[in-house]
């Protein structure tokens, strides 16, 4: 596959100063002064963040850095205490997730949210509604796609083929392996043909073979023009697939840059060391992998 979109994104980012909060030439998402406190804890305190259109941007940082909380805020699954953010140039501050999804901004979760007692195909169909699903039973299905059922089912089956899940379409999602659930979640998010997809640890708990396939899917998604931001602990994966890396620690963005520049950044190394990781970041990425995925 010609990697034209990748080349364009990389050359656009080549001119960006590698520092926290750096402006981007063509940002799809811009966030300012976003904070979230839990009691006395400041989980997120981000002064400025821009995500370059058509890039693959990795969000890394020690466990508890605030990565998932930042995703929750930006994607309307939690409300910020302060801040404002724009998507495609329009304010979407605290906009609920289903409205964002209709605008083409979707996310997946660190712990998969597929509905175990629905079939794989029905999970996909539910994806077409932009709903998270928990609050909706199967009973609502007939109302969702009256008149669109055929098109939605065809789109769902095409995505299931692409993600190697077509043979499982009639199985309950609960019968899938952890890795297959990750694939299902990514496939489901694509039902809305997003412009921006935010993936929270898409490769956590996935076996190495499937990880490679997930990386390929991420590259393909971007090549179709979708901007990808993803949280990942494994620095080998980050280096493999991302054009740009944003580093969080203790709620703040402490560094940004290419994978190489970020991994040599002293503030980043210190942040990981401070989080009781005792290995050098540049070794093999293991320092970033240990400690799991909380
Ligand atoms: N709902 C919550 N209530 C209280 N504390 C929370 C909640 N969600 C997250 N936190 C805390 O906020 C901090 C950031 O968490 P999180 O965003 O999950 O970090 P990360 O995804 O980077 O590992 C952690 O200290 C975590 O314990
Ligand atoms: Mg997290």
Short mmCIF file of C-alpha atoms and ligand atoms in Angstrom, two decimals:
data_model
loop_
_atom_site.label_atom_id
_atom_site.label_comp_id
_atom_site.label_asym_id
_atom_site.label_seq_id
_atom_site.Cartn_x
_atom_site.Cartn_y
_atom_site.Cartn_z
CA UNK A 1 0.00 0.00 0.00
CA UNK A 2 1.46 3.40 -0.90
CA UNK A 3 2.02 5.34 2.29
CA UNK A 4 1.24 8.75 0.88
CA UNK A 5 -0.77 10.01 3.81
CA UNK A 6 1.96 8.87 6.19
CA UNK A 7 4.65 10.66 4.21
CA UNK A 8 2.63 13.88 4.16
CA UNK A 9 1.97 13.75 7.91
CA UNK A 10 5.60 13.01 8.66
CA UNK A 11 6.89 15.85 6.55
CA UNK A 12 4.38 18.23 8.16
CA UNK A 13 5.59 17.18 11.60
CA UNK A 14 9.26 17.39 10.68
CA UNK A 15 9.06 21.16 11.06
CA UNK A 16 7.39 21.10 14.48
CA UNK A 17 9.48 22.03 17.51
CA UNK A 18 9.71 18.96 19.76
CA UNK A 19 8.34 20.47 22.97
CA UNK A 20 5.25 20.14 25.15
CA UNK A 21 2.26 22.01 23.72
CA UNK A 22 3.88 22.52 20.33
CA UNK A 23 1.61 24.08 17.68
CA UNK A 24 1.02 21.90 14.60
CA UNK A 25 0.62 23.06 10.99
CA UNK A 26 -2.83 21.45 10.60
CA UNK A 27 -4.35 20.42 13.91
CA UNK A 28 -7.58 18.41 13.92
CA UNK A 29 -7.84 18.64 17.71
CA UNK A 30 -6.75 21.59 19.87
CA UNK A 31 -7.11 21.57 23.66
CA UNK A 32 -6.47 24.36 26.17
CA UNK A 33 -6.25 24.36 29.97
CA UNK A 34 -7.98 21.01 30.40
CA UNK A 35 -8.10 19.86 33.99
CA UNK A 36 -9.83 17.18 36.01
CA UNK A 37 -9.53 16.67 39.74
CA UNK A 38 -10.63 13.70 41.80
CA UNK A 39 -10.84 14.97 45.37
CA UNK A 40 -7.36 16.29 46.10
CA UNK A 41 -5.80 14.52 43.12
CA UNK A 42 -5.08 16.39 39.91
CA UNK A 43 -5.55 13.66 37.33
CA UNK A 44 -5.26 15.95 34.28
CA UNK A 45 -3.78 19.43 33.95
CA UNK A 46 -2.99 19.96 30.28
CA UNK A 47 -2.15 23.53 29.22
CA UNK A 48 -2.09 23.02 25.49
CA UNK A 49 -2.28 20.11 23.08
CA UNK A 50 -2.58 19.98 19.32
CA UNK A 51 -2.98 16.80 17.30
CA UNK A 52 -1.81 16.95 13.69
CA UNK A 53 -4.37 15.85 11.10
CA UNK A 54 -3.66 12.46 9.46
CA UNK A 55 -0.90 11.70 11.93
CA UNK A 56 -0.50 8.68 14.14
CA UNK A 57 0.17 10.23 17.53
CA UNK A 58 1.09 8.09 20.52
CA UNK A 59 0.21 9.19 24.04
CA UNK A 60 2.59 7.63 26.55
CA UNK A 61 3.37 8.07 30.22
CA UNK A 62 3.68 6.08 33.43
CA UNK A 63 0.63 4.40 34.93
CA UNK A 64 -1.63 6.98 36.54
CA UNK A 65 -0.27 9.81 34.36
CA UNK A 66 -3.80 10.78 33.32
CA UNK A 67 -3.86 9.39 29.79
CA UNK A 68 -7.20 7.60 30.05
CA UNK A 69 -8.75 10.49 31.95
CA UNK A 70 -7.62 12.92 29.22
CA UNK A 71 -9.20 10.63 26.60
CA UNK A 72 -12.38 10.47 28.70
CA UNK A 73 -12.56 14.26 28.87
CA UNK A 74 -11.81 14.94 25.22
CA UNK A 75 -14.26 12.31 24.02
CA UNK A 76 -17.13 13.31 26.27
CA UNK A 77 -17.14 10.37 28.66
CA UNK A 78 -16.24 12.58 31.62
CA UNK A 79 -16.61 16.29 32.32
CA UNK A 80 -13.61 18.55 32.69
CA UNK A 81 -13.30 20.95 35.62
CA UNK A 82 -11.72 23.54 33.32
CA UNK A 83 -10.69 23.86 29.73
CA UNK A 84 -11.92 24.05 26.20
CA UNK A 85 -11.16 22.13 23.08
CA UNK A 86 -11.97 22.17 19.41
CA UNK A 87 -12.32 19.44 16.83
CA UNK A 88 -12.16 20.35 13.14
CA UNK A 89 -12.08 23.99 14.19
CA UNK A 90 -15.35 23.97 16.16
CA UNK A 91 -15.76 23.94 19.92
CA UNK A 92 -16.66 20.51 21.28
CA UNK A 93 -15.92 21.27 24.92
CA UNK A 94 -17.74 18.76 27.13
CA UNK A 95 -19.81 17.60 24.17
CA UNK A 96 -21.28 14.16 24.93
CA UNK A 97 -19.67 11.19 23.24
CA UNK A 98 -22.59 10.27 20.98
CA UNK A 99 -22.65 13.76 19.46
CA UNK A 100 -18.89 13.69 18.94
CA UNK A 101 -19.21 10.30 17.33
CA UNK A 102 -21.70 11.70 14.83
CA UNK A 103 -19.16 14.39 14.03
CA UNK A 104 -16.55 11.74 13.33
CA UNK A 105 -14.58 11.67 16.58
CA UNK A 106 -14.64 8.24 18.21
CA UNK A 107 -12.66 6.33 20.81
CA UNK A 108 -12.11 2.86 22.15
CA UNK A 109 -11.53 1.85 25.74
CA UNK A 110 -8.61 0.42 27.65
CA UNK A 111 -10.96 -2.28 28.92
CA UNK A 112 -13.09 -3.36 26.02
CA UNK A 113 -16.72 -2.42 26.10
CA UNK A 114 -18.09 -4.99 23.72
CA UNK A 115 -21.36 -6.34 24.93
CA UNK A 116 -20.82 -9.99 25.78
CA UNK A 117 -24.37 -11.10 25.35
CA UNK A 118 -24.82 -9.55 21.94
CA UNK A 119 -23.44 -11.18 18.84
CA UNK A 120 -20.36 -9.81 17.15
CA UNK A 121 -22.52 -8.53 14.30
CA UNK A 122 -24.95 -6.79 16.66
CA UNK A 123 -22.03 -5.13 18.44
CA UNK A 124 -20.98 -3.77 15.05
CA UNK A 125 -24.50 -2.59 14.25
CA UNK A 126 -24.67 -0.83 17.59
CA UNK A 127 -21.41 0.89 16.61
CA UNK A 128 -23.28 2.50 13.74
CA UNK A 129 -25.39 4.40 16.27
CA UNK A 130 -22.42 5.93 18.07
CA UNK A 131 -23.83 4.71 21.35
CA UNK A 132 -21.67 3.18 24.00
CA UNK A 133 -24.29 0.53 24.45
CA UNK A 134 -24.60 0.00 28.16
CA UNK A 135 -27.80 1.92 28.41
CA UNK A 136 -29.36 0.29 25.39
CA UNK A 137 -30.80 -3.16 25.18
CA UNK A 138 -31.24 -5.22 22.06
CA UNK A 139 -34.86 -4.13 22.12
CA UNK A 140 -33.97 -0.77 20.66
CA UNK A 141 -32.42 -2.24 17.52
CA UNK A 142 -35.54 -2.26 15.36
CA UNK A 143 -35.89 1.48 15.84
CA UNK A 144 -32.29 2.35 15.07
CA UNK A 145 -32.00 1.31 11.51
CA UNK A 146 -35.42 1.00 10.06
CA UNK A 147 -34.65 1.35 6.38
CA UNK A 148 -30.89 1.25 6.80
CA UNK A 149 -30.48 -2.25 8.09
CA UNK A 150 -29.14 -3.71 4.87
CA UNK A 151 -26.51 -1.03 4.33
CA UNK A 152 -25.41 -1.18 7.96
CA UNK A 153 -25.17 -4.95 7.92
CA UNK A 154 -23.13 -4.90 4.72
CA UNK A 155 -20.77 -2.31 6.13
CA UNK A 156 -20.44 -4.33 9.34
CA UNK A 157 -19.69 -7.55 7.48
CA UNK A 158 -17.10 -5.82 5.29
CA UNK A 159 -15.30 -4.53 8.39
CA UNK A 160 -15.53 -7.95 10.06
CA UNK A 161 -13.91 -9.48 6.98
CA UNK A 162 -11.15 -6.93 7.13
CA UNK A 163 -10.55 -7.63 10.83
CA UNK A 164 -10.69 -11.41 10.38
CA UNK A 165 -13.84 -11.72 12.45
CA UNK A 166 -16.40 -12.57 9.78
CA UNK A 167 -16.50 -16.23 10.79
CA UNK A 168 -17.45 -15.08 14.30
CA UNK A 169 -20.23 -12.72 13.29
CA UNK A 170 -23.00 -14.85 14.81
CA UNK A 171 -21.05 -15.69 17.99
CA UNK A 172 -21.60 -13.85 21.23
CA UNK A 173 -18.93 -11.22 21.76
CA UNK A 174 -18.34 -12.80 25.16
CA UNK A 175 -16.93 -15.90 23.47
CA UNK A 176 -14.11 -13.97 21.77
CA UNK A 177 -10.52 -13.95 23.03
CA UNK A 178 -9.16 -10.74 24.56
CA UNK A 179 -7.31 -9.97 21.34
CA UNK A 180 -10.37 -10.56 19.20
CA UNK A 181 -12.34 -8.22 21.43
CA UNK A 182 -9.73 -5.54 20.78
CA UNK A 183 -10.16 -6.12 17.05
CA UNK A 184 -13.93 -5.99 17.42
CA UNK A 185 -13.74 -2.75 19.33
CA UNK A 186 -11.57 -1.14 16.66
CA UNK A 187 -13.81 -2.45 13.88
CA UNK A 188 -16.89 -1.19 15.70
CA UNK A 189 -15.41 2.29 16.06
CA UNK A 190 -14.89 2.35 12.30
CA UNK A 191 -18.61 1.87 11.65
CA UNK A 192 -18.94 5.64 12.00
CA UNK A 193 -16.25 6.36 9.39
CA UNK A 194 -14.38 8.58 11.85
CA UNK A 195 -12.05 11.46 11.04
CA UNK A 196 -10.34 11.05 14.39
CA UNK A 197 -10.05 7.81 16.31
CA UNK A 198 -8.63 7.67 19.83
CA UNK A 199 -7.53 4.23 20.95
CA UNK A 200 -6.81 3.58 24.62
CA UNK A 201 -4.25 0.78 24.82
CA UNK A 202 -5.48 -1.08 21.74
CA UNK A 203 -2.70 -3.64 22.07
CA UNK A 204 -2.84 -4.35 25.79
CA UNK A 205 -3.19 -8.05 26.53
CA UNK A 206 -2.95 -9.00 22.86
CA UNK A 207 -0.59 -11.74 21.69
CA UNK A 208 2.41 -10.69 19.55
CA UNK A 209 1.00 -11.97 16.24
CA UNK A 210 -2.26 -10.12 16.74
CA UNK A 211 -0.34 -7.02 17.83
CA UNK A 212 1.33 -6.88 14.43
CA UNK A 213 -2.05 -7.16 12.79
CA UNK A 214 -3.42 -4.36 15.00
CA UNK A 215 -0.46 -2.18 14.00
CA UNK A 216 -1.24 -2.86 10.35
CA UNK A 217 -4.85 -1.91 10.94
CA UNK A 218 -3.75 1.33 12.57
CA UNK A 219 -1.57 2.13 9.55
CA UNK A 220 -4.42 1.29 7.16
CA UNK A 221 -6.88 3.44 9.10
CA UNK A 222 -4.53 6.40 8.81
CA UNK A 223 -3.85 5.73 5.14
CA UNK A 224 -7.61 6.15 4.62
CA UNK A 225 -7.28 9.63 6.05
CA UNK A 226 -8.35 9.04 9.65
CA UNK A 227 -6.22 10.72 12.30
CA UNK A 228 -5.14 8.26 15.00
CA UNK A 229 -4.20 8.99 18.59
CA UNK A 230 -3.43 6.01 20.76
CA UNK A 231 -2.19 5.15 24.23
CA UNK A 232 0.47 2.49 24.33
CA UNK A 233 3.04 1.25 26.85
CA UNK A 234 5.24 -0.78 24.57
CA UNK A 235 7.84 1.58 23.13
CA UNK A 236 8.69 -0.84 20.33
CA UNK A 237 5.10 -0.54 19.12
CA UNK A 238 5.18 3.23 19.55
CA UNK A 239 8.40 3.52 17.57
CA UNK A 240 7.07 1.22 14.86
CA UNK A 241 3.86 3.01 14.10
CA UNK A 242 3.77 6.59 15.39
CA UNK A 243 4.93 9.82 13.75
CA UNK A 244 4.67 11.85 16.92
CA UNK A 245 4.70 11.09 20.63
CA UNK A 246 3.08 13.06 23.44
CA UNK A 247 4.30 12.25 26.95
CA UNK A 248 2.21 12.77 30.08
CA UNK A 249 3.28 12.53 33.70
CA UNK A 250 1.24 13.49 36.74
CA UNK A 251 -1.51 14.97 34.61
CA UNK A 252 0.70 17.24 32.53
CA UNK A 253 2.24 16.99 29.11
CA UNK A 254 5.96 16.98 29.79
CA UNK A 255 7.36 16.34 26.31
CA UNK A 256 6.47 15.89 22.66
CA UNK A 257 8.41 14.91 19.60
CA UNK A 258 9.38 12.09 17.29
CA UNK A 259 9.67 8.68 18.97
CA UNK A 260 13.46 8.96 18.93
CA UNK A 261 13.64 12.47 20.35
CA UNK A 262 11.16 11.69 23.11
CA UNK A 263 12.98 8.54 24.18
CA UNK A 264 16.19 10.47 24.61
CA UNK A 265 14.48 13.28 26.55
CA UNK A 266 15.76 13.56 30.12
CA UNK A 267 12.42 14.77 31.53
CA UNK A 268 10.75 11.69 30.07
CA UNK A 269 13.37 9.34 31.45
CA UNK A 270 13.06 11.01 34.85
CA UNK A 271 9.26 10.69 34.79
CA UNK A 272 9.50 6.96 34.21
CA UNK A 273 12.25 6.57 36.79
CA UNK A 274 10.13 8.54 39.24
CA UNK A 275 7.38 6.02 38.62
CA UNK A 276 9.69 3.26 39.86
CA UNK A 277 10.82 2.01 36.52
CA UNK A 278 14.50 1.39 36.81
CA UNK A 279 15.55 0.73 33.26
CA UNK A 280 16.72 3.03 30.57
CA UNK A 281 13.94 3.96 28.18
CA UNK A 282 16.09 3.46 25.15
CA UNK A 283 16.92 -0.13 25.95
CA UNK A 284 14.00 -2.07 24.58
CA UNK A 285 10.88 -0.37 25.79
CA UNK A 286 10.48 -2.88 28.56
CA UNK A 287 10.70 -0.16 31.15
CA UNK A 288 7.52 1.23 29.67
CA UNK A 289 5.81 -2.12 29.46
CA UNK A 290 6.16 -3.29 33.00
CA UNK A 291 3.47 -2.43 35.48
CA UNK A 292 0.66 -3.50 33.17
CA UNK A 293 -2.12 -1.30 31.99
CA UNK A 294 -3.97 0.41 34.78
N1 LIG B 1 -12.96 7.96 38.55
C1 LIG B 1 -11.86 8.21 39.26
N2 LIG B 1 -11.92 8.50 40.57
C2 LIG B 1 -10.81 8.78 41.28
N3 LIG B 1 -9.58 8.78 40.77
C3 LIG B 1 -9.44 8.49 39.46
C4 LIG B 1 -10.57 8.18 38.65
N4 LIG B 1 -10.13 7.94 37.39
C5 LIG B 1 -8.79 8.09 37.42
N5 LIG B 1 -8.38 8.41 38.68
C6 LIG B 1 -7.01 8.68 39.07
O1 LIG B 1 -6.49 9.65 38.19
C7 LIG B 1 -5.13 9.37 37.86
C8 LIG B 1 -4.98 9.20 36.39
O2 LIG B 1 -5.60 7.98 36.00
P1 LIG B 1 -5.64 7.49 34.51
O3 LIG B 1 -6.15 8.59 33.65
O4 LIG B 1 -6.40 6.22 34.49
O5 LIG B 1 -4.11 7.23 34.20
P2 LIG B 1 -3.41 6.44 33.00
O6 LIG B 1 -4.45 6.10 31.99
O7 LIG B 1 -2.37 7.36 32.48
O8 LIG B 1 -2.79 5.22 33.61
C9 LIG B 1 -4.75 8.13 38.67
O9 LIG B 1 -4.13 8.54 39.86
C10 LIG B 1 -6.09 7.49 38.93
O10 LIG B 1 -6.05 6.72 40.11
MG1 LIG B 2 -5.10 4.32 31.19
#
